[in-house]
XYZ file of C-alpha atoms in Angstrom:
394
model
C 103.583 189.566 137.224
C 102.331 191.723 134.546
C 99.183 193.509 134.848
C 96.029 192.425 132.787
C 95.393 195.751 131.241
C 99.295 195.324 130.060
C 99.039 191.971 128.401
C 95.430 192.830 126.751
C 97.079 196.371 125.405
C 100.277 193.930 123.895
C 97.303 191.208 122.684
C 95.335 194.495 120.346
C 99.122 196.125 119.228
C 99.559 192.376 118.020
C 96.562 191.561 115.783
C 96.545 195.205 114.844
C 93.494 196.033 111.959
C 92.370 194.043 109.536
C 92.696 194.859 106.185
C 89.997 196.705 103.722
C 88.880 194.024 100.824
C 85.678 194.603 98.376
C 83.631 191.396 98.738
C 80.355 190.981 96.714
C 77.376 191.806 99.098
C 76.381 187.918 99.471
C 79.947 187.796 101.019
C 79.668 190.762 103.158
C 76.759 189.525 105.631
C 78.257 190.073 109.722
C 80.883 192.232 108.253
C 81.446 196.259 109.182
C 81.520 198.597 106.383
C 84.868 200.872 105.519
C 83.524 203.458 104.035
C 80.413 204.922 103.102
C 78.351 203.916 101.047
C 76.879 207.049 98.684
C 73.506 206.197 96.645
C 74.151 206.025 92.772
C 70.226 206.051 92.338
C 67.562 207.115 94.529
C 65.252 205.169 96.175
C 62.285 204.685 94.908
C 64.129 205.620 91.618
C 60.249 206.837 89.865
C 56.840 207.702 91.342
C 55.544 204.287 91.776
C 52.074 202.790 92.967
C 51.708 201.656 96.776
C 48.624 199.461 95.862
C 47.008 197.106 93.000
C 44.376 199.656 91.369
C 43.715 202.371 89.434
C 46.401 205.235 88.282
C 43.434 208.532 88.102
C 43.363 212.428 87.701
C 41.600 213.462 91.252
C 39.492 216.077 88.978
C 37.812 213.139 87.405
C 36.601 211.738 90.874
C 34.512 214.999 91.357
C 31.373 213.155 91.123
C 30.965 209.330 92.382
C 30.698 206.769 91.301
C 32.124 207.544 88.322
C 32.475 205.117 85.652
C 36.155 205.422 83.212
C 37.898 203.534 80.554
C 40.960 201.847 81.088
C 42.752 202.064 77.915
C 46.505 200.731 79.392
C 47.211 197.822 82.004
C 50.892 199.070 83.808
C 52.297 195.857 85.824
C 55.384 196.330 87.558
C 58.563 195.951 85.488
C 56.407 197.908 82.192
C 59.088 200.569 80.758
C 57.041 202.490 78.238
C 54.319 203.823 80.692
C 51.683 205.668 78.526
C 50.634 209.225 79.556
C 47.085 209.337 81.486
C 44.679 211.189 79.362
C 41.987 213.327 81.331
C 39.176 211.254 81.824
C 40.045 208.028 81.900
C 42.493 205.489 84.114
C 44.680 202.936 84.429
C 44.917 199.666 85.884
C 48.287 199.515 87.588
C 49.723 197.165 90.296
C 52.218 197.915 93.170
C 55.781 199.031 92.419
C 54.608 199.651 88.711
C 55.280 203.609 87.703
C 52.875 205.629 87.934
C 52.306 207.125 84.107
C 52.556 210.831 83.723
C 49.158 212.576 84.249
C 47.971 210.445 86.813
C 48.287 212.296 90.444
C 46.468 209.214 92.454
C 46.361 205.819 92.635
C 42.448 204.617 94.008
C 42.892 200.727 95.474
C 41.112 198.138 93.821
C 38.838 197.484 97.134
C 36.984 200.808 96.149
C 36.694 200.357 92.789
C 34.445 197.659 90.693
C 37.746 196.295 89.406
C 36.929 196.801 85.978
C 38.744 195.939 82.894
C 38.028 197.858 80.255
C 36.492 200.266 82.161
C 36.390 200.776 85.947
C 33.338 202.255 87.888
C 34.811 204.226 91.232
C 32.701 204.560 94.401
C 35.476 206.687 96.679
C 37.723 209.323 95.933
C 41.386 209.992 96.471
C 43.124 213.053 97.371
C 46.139 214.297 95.624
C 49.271 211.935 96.306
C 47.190 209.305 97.707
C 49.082 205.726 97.101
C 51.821 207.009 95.581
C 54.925 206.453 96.947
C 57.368 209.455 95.440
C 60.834 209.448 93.711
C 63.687 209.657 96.249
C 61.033 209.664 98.940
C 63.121 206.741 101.069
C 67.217 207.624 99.772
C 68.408 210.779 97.472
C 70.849 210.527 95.181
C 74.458 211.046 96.104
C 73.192 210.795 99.728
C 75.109 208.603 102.727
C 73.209 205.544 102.396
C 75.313 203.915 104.999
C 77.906 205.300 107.351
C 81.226 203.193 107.711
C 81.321 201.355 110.635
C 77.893 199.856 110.419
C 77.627 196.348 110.984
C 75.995 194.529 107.285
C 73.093 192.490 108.396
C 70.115 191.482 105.932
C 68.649 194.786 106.293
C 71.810 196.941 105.393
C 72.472 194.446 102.362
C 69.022 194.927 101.402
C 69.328 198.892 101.055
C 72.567 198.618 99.304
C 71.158 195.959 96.481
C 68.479 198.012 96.155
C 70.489 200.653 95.016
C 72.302 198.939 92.716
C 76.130 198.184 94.548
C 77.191 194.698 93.648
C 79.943 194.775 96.012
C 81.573 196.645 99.474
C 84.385 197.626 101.333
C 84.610 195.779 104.472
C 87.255 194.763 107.228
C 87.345 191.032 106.426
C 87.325 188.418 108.747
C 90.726 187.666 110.186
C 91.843 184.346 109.831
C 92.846 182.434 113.278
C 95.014 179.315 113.208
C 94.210 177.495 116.561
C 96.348 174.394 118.255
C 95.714 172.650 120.497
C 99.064 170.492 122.444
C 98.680 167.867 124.307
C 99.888 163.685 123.997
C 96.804 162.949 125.856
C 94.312 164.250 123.926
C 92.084 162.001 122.274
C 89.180 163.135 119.425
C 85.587 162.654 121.148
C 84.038 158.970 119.780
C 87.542 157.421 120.377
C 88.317 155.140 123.044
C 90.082 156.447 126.143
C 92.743 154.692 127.710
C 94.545 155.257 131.144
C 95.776 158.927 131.590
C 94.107 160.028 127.735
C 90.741 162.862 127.917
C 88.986 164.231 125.369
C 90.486 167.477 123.541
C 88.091 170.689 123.994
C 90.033 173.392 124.311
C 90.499 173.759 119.987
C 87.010 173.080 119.284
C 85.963 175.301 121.780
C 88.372 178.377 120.615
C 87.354 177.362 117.265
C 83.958 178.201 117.938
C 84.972 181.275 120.171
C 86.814 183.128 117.461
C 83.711 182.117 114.789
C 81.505 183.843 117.281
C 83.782 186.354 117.537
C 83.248 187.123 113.730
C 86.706 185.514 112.277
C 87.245 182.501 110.740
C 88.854 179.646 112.354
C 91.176 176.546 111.125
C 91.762 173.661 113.494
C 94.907 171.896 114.147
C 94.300 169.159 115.918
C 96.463 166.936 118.815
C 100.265 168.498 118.375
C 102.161 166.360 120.479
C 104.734 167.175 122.908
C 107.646 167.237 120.691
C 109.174 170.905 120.139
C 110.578 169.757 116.504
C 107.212 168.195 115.738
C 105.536 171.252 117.094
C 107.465 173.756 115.072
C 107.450 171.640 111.870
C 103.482 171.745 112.112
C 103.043 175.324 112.517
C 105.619 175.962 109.780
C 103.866 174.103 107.602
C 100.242 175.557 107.905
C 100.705 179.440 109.479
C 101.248 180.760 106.168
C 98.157 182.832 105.015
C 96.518 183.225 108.718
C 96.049 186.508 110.790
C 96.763 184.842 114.238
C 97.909 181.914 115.469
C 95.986 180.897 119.044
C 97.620 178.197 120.791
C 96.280 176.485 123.934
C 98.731 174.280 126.405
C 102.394 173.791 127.241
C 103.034 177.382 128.694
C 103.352 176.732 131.939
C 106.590 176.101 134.309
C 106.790 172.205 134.169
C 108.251 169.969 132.150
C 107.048 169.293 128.250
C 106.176 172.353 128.130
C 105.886 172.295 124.459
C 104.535 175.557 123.117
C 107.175 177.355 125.341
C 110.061 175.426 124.499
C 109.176 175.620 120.742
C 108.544 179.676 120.706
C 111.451 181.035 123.600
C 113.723 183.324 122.206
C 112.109 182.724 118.735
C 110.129 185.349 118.863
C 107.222 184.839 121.355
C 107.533 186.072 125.006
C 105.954 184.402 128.110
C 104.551 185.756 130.827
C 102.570 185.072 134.231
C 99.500 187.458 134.165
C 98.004 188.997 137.492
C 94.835 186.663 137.262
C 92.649 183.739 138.029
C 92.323 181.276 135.899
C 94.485 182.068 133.099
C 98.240 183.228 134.663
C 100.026 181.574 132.004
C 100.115 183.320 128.778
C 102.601 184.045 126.052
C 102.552 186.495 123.166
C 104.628 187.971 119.935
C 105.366 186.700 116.420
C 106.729 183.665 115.042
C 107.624 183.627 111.414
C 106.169 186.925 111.218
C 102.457 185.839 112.596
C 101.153 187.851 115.736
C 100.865 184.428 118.188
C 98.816 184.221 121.216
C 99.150 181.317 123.688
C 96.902 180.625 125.803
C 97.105 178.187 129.253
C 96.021 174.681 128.874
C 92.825 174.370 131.571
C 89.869 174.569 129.790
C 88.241 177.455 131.216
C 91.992 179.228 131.383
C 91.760 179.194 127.845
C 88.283 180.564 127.462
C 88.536 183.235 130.151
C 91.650 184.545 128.642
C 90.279 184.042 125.393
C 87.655 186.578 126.785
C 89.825 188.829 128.366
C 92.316 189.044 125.829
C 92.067 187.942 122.458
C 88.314 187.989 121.699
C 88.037 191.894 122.191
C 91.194 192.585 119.971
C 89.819 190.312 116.575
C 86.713 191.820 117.463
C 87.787 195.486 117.419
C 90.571 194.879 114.727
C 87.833 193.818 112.450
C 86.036 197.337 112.823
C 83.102 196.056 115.460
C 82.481 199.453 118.115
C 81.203 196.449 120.271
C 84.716 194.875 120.718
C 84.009 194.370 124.453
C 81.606 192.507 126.275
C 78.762 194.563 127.859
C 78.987 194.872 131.819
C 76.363 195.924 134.229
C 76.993 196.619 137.781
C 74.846 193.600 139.854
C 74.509 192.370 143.704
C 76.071 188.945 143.986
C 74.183 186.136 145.833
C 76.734 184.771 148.070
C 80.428 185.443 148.888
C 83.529 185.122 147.120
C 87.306 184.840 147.969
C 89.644 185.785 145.800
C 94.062 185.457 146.092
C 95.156 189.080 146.619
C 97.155 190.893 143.991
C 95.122 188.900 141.049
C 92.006 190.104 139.072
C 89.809 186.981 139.286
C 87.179 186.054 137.321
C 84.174 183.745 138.218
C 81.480 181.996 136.788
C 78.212 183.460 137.118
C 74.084 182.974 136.522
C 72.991 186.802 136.102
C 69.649 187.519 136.752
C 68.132 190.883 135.173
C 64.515 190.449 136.231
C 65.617 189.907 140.292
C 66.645 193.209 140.781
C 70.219 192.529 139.109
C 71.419 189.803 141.121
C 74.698 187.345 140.001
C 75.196 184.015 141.830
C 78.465 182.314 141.466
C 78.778 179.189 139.527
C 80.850 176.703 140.892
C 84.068 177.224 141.995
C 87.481 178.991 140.925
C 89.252 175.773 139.898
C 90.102 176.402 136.198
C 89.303 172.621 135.098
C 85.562 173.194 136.018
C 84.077 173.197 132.754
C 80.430 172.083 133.094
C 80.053 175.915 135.528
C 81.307 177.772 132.676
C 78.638 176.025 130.244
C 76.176 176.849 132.551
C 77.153 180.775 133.252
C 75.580 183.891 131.285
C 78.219 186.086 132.976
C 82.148 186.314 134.554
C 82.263 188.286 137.372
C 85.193 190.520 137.469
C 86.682 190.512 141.379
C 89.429 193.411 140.988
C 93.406 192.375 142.228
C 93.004 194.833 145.565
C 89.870 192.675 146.182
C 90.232 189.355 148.688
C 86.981 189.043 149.301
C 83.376 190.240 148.536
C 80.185 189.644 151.070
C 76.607 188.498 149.995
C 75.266 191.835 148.246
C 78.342 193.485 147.761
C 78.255 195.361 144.078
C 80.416 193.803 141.665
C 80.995 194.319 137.670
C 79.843 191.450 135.807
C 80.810 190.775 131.754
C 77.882 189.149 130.309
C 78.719 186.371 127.297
């Protein structure tokens, strides 16, 4: 059997990195910068008012109140800012520029909030309310390092300085199929030996959360010349095409009779669930199959593929956080396979995971209702009530 650490090493050489496009920032939103991104303008880009009041020469608040004239009105967005004469002010609002001369800003709360003139009752001291030129971001300074993950924040700085568009890993494109005669589209009727296909909604979803973008094939049957003629027809364009079902040992086994010896090889994997995978390239697209079981596909989905889009696409976080926690109960596990259970993690008691249900890799509802997997290592058969065990949290 091939070791875990094996396949997921083949999985990452397979999907490789994702290549560097320049999207326009409305685009870029979840996406990791390539490169850095270097300020063309500084930030503010002029000495500019922090509050609605009064643009003033400090000498002329010796003596308050004082009352002065306000020849000029400076909103924000006003270009041909008027130099501040001695002796007088200006009514400016926030963001506006502050007009040369002026070295304060008083706020309207301490003034009469005059017109055409202005009667002060407190005084400023030099710099007060004005928020300097390159105070927040220098010019031809690292505004953001590459790697850094673009969220509304990061966006924000870079629009602010005046980049329409970025570098970015894009999203790699996942093609996922789902095999199976007796699937059935939820709403439909069932009839005698039909259920309801999950698994290709449910790695749909996976690889979206995952940060790629996902296309659905739905219900291939089990027909190897039907199967191929599918994929053939739609795998052009994607970065990865994630397959779940017909990879086992029995009969209409369709993924593996399609892909053998064309490219993709198939393997059982030292684990539980999840033993059956497959991997390679078929017409020159990195293919992952996956086993058929509903939580085999999303545990190996997990294990293998989500941490290889994930770091392909530039994230640091490719993996899953762990913490080390005391499990509630016992678990057995078949020796010589990494197993991996369903848990309910619980920070705030001390670090304590409870299993969820059992191993059997058709027991959906546990894995809706985990937070964690808890990683039982292949030399491990079993594991006592408050043994310490490594736990991935989803």
């Amino acid at each position: 059997m091939t070791a875990v650490a094996a396949h997921k090493a083949r999985i990452a050489d397979l999907i490789g990195v994702a290549p560097v496009v320049e999207l326009p920032l409305a685009d870029c939103l979840g996406l990791v910068l390539a490169s850095d991104a270097v300020a063309p303008v500084a930030l503010p880009p002029f000495d500019n008012s922090a509050m609605d009041g009064y643009a003033v020469r400090v000498a002329d608040l010796a003596e308050l109140p004082v009352v002065l004239p306000v020849p000029e009105d400076i909103p924000a967005g006003r270009t041909d800012v008027v130099p501040l004469e001695p002796g007088t002010a200006h009514r400016i609002m926030t963001g506006a520029p502050v007009p040369p001369g002026a070295d304060a800003v008083v706020q309207v709360e301490w003034t009469d909030a005059g017109v055409g003139s202005v009667r002060v009752d407190r005084g400023v001291r030099l710099g007060q309310n004005v928020r300097r030129a390159e105070d927040d971001v220098r010019v031809g300074e690292v505004a953001l390092r590459a790697g850094r993950v673009l969220g509304a924040a990061q966006l924000g700085l870079v629009s602010a300085l005046g980049i329409p568009a970025l570098p970015v890993r894009r999203r790699l494109r996942v093609l996922v199929l789902s095999t199976g005669s007796e699937l059935v589209a939820p709403g439909e009727p069932l009839l005698p030996g039909q259920i309801y296909e999950s698994n290709g909604l449910m790695l749909a979803a996976a690889v979206r959360e995952a940060g790629g973008e996902a296309e659905q094939l739905r219900f291939v049957p089990d027909d190897v010349d039907r199967f191929r003629a599918v994929v053939e027809e739609r795998i052009g364009g994607f970065d990865l095409l994630l397959t779940s079902g017909g990879v086992s040992a029995g009969a209409y086994e369709v993924v593996k009779d399609a892909l053998t010896g064309r490219g993709v090889e198939f393997t059982k994997v030292a684990m539980q669930p999840g033993g059956p995978q497959g991997s390679g390239r078929y017409l020159g697209v990195p293919v992952a199959t996956l086993p058929g079981n509903p939580v085999s596909a999303q545990v190996s989905f997990e294990v293998f593929v989500r941490p290889a889009l994930r770091a392909a696409m530039g994230f640091a976080d490719a993996e899953r956080p762990t913490v080390v926690a005391r499990l509630r109960g016992s678990i057995t596990a078949p020796s010589g396979r990494t197993q991996f259970r369903r848990g309910a993690y619980d920070a705030g008691s001390g670090q304590v995971v409870t299993p969820v249900g059992g191993p059997g890799s058709h027991l959906l509802s546990s894995l809706a209702l985990s937070n964690c997997l808890i990683e039982v290592p292949a030399e491990v058969d079993e594991l006592a009530d408050g043994a310490e065990v490594l736990v991935r949290l989803l």
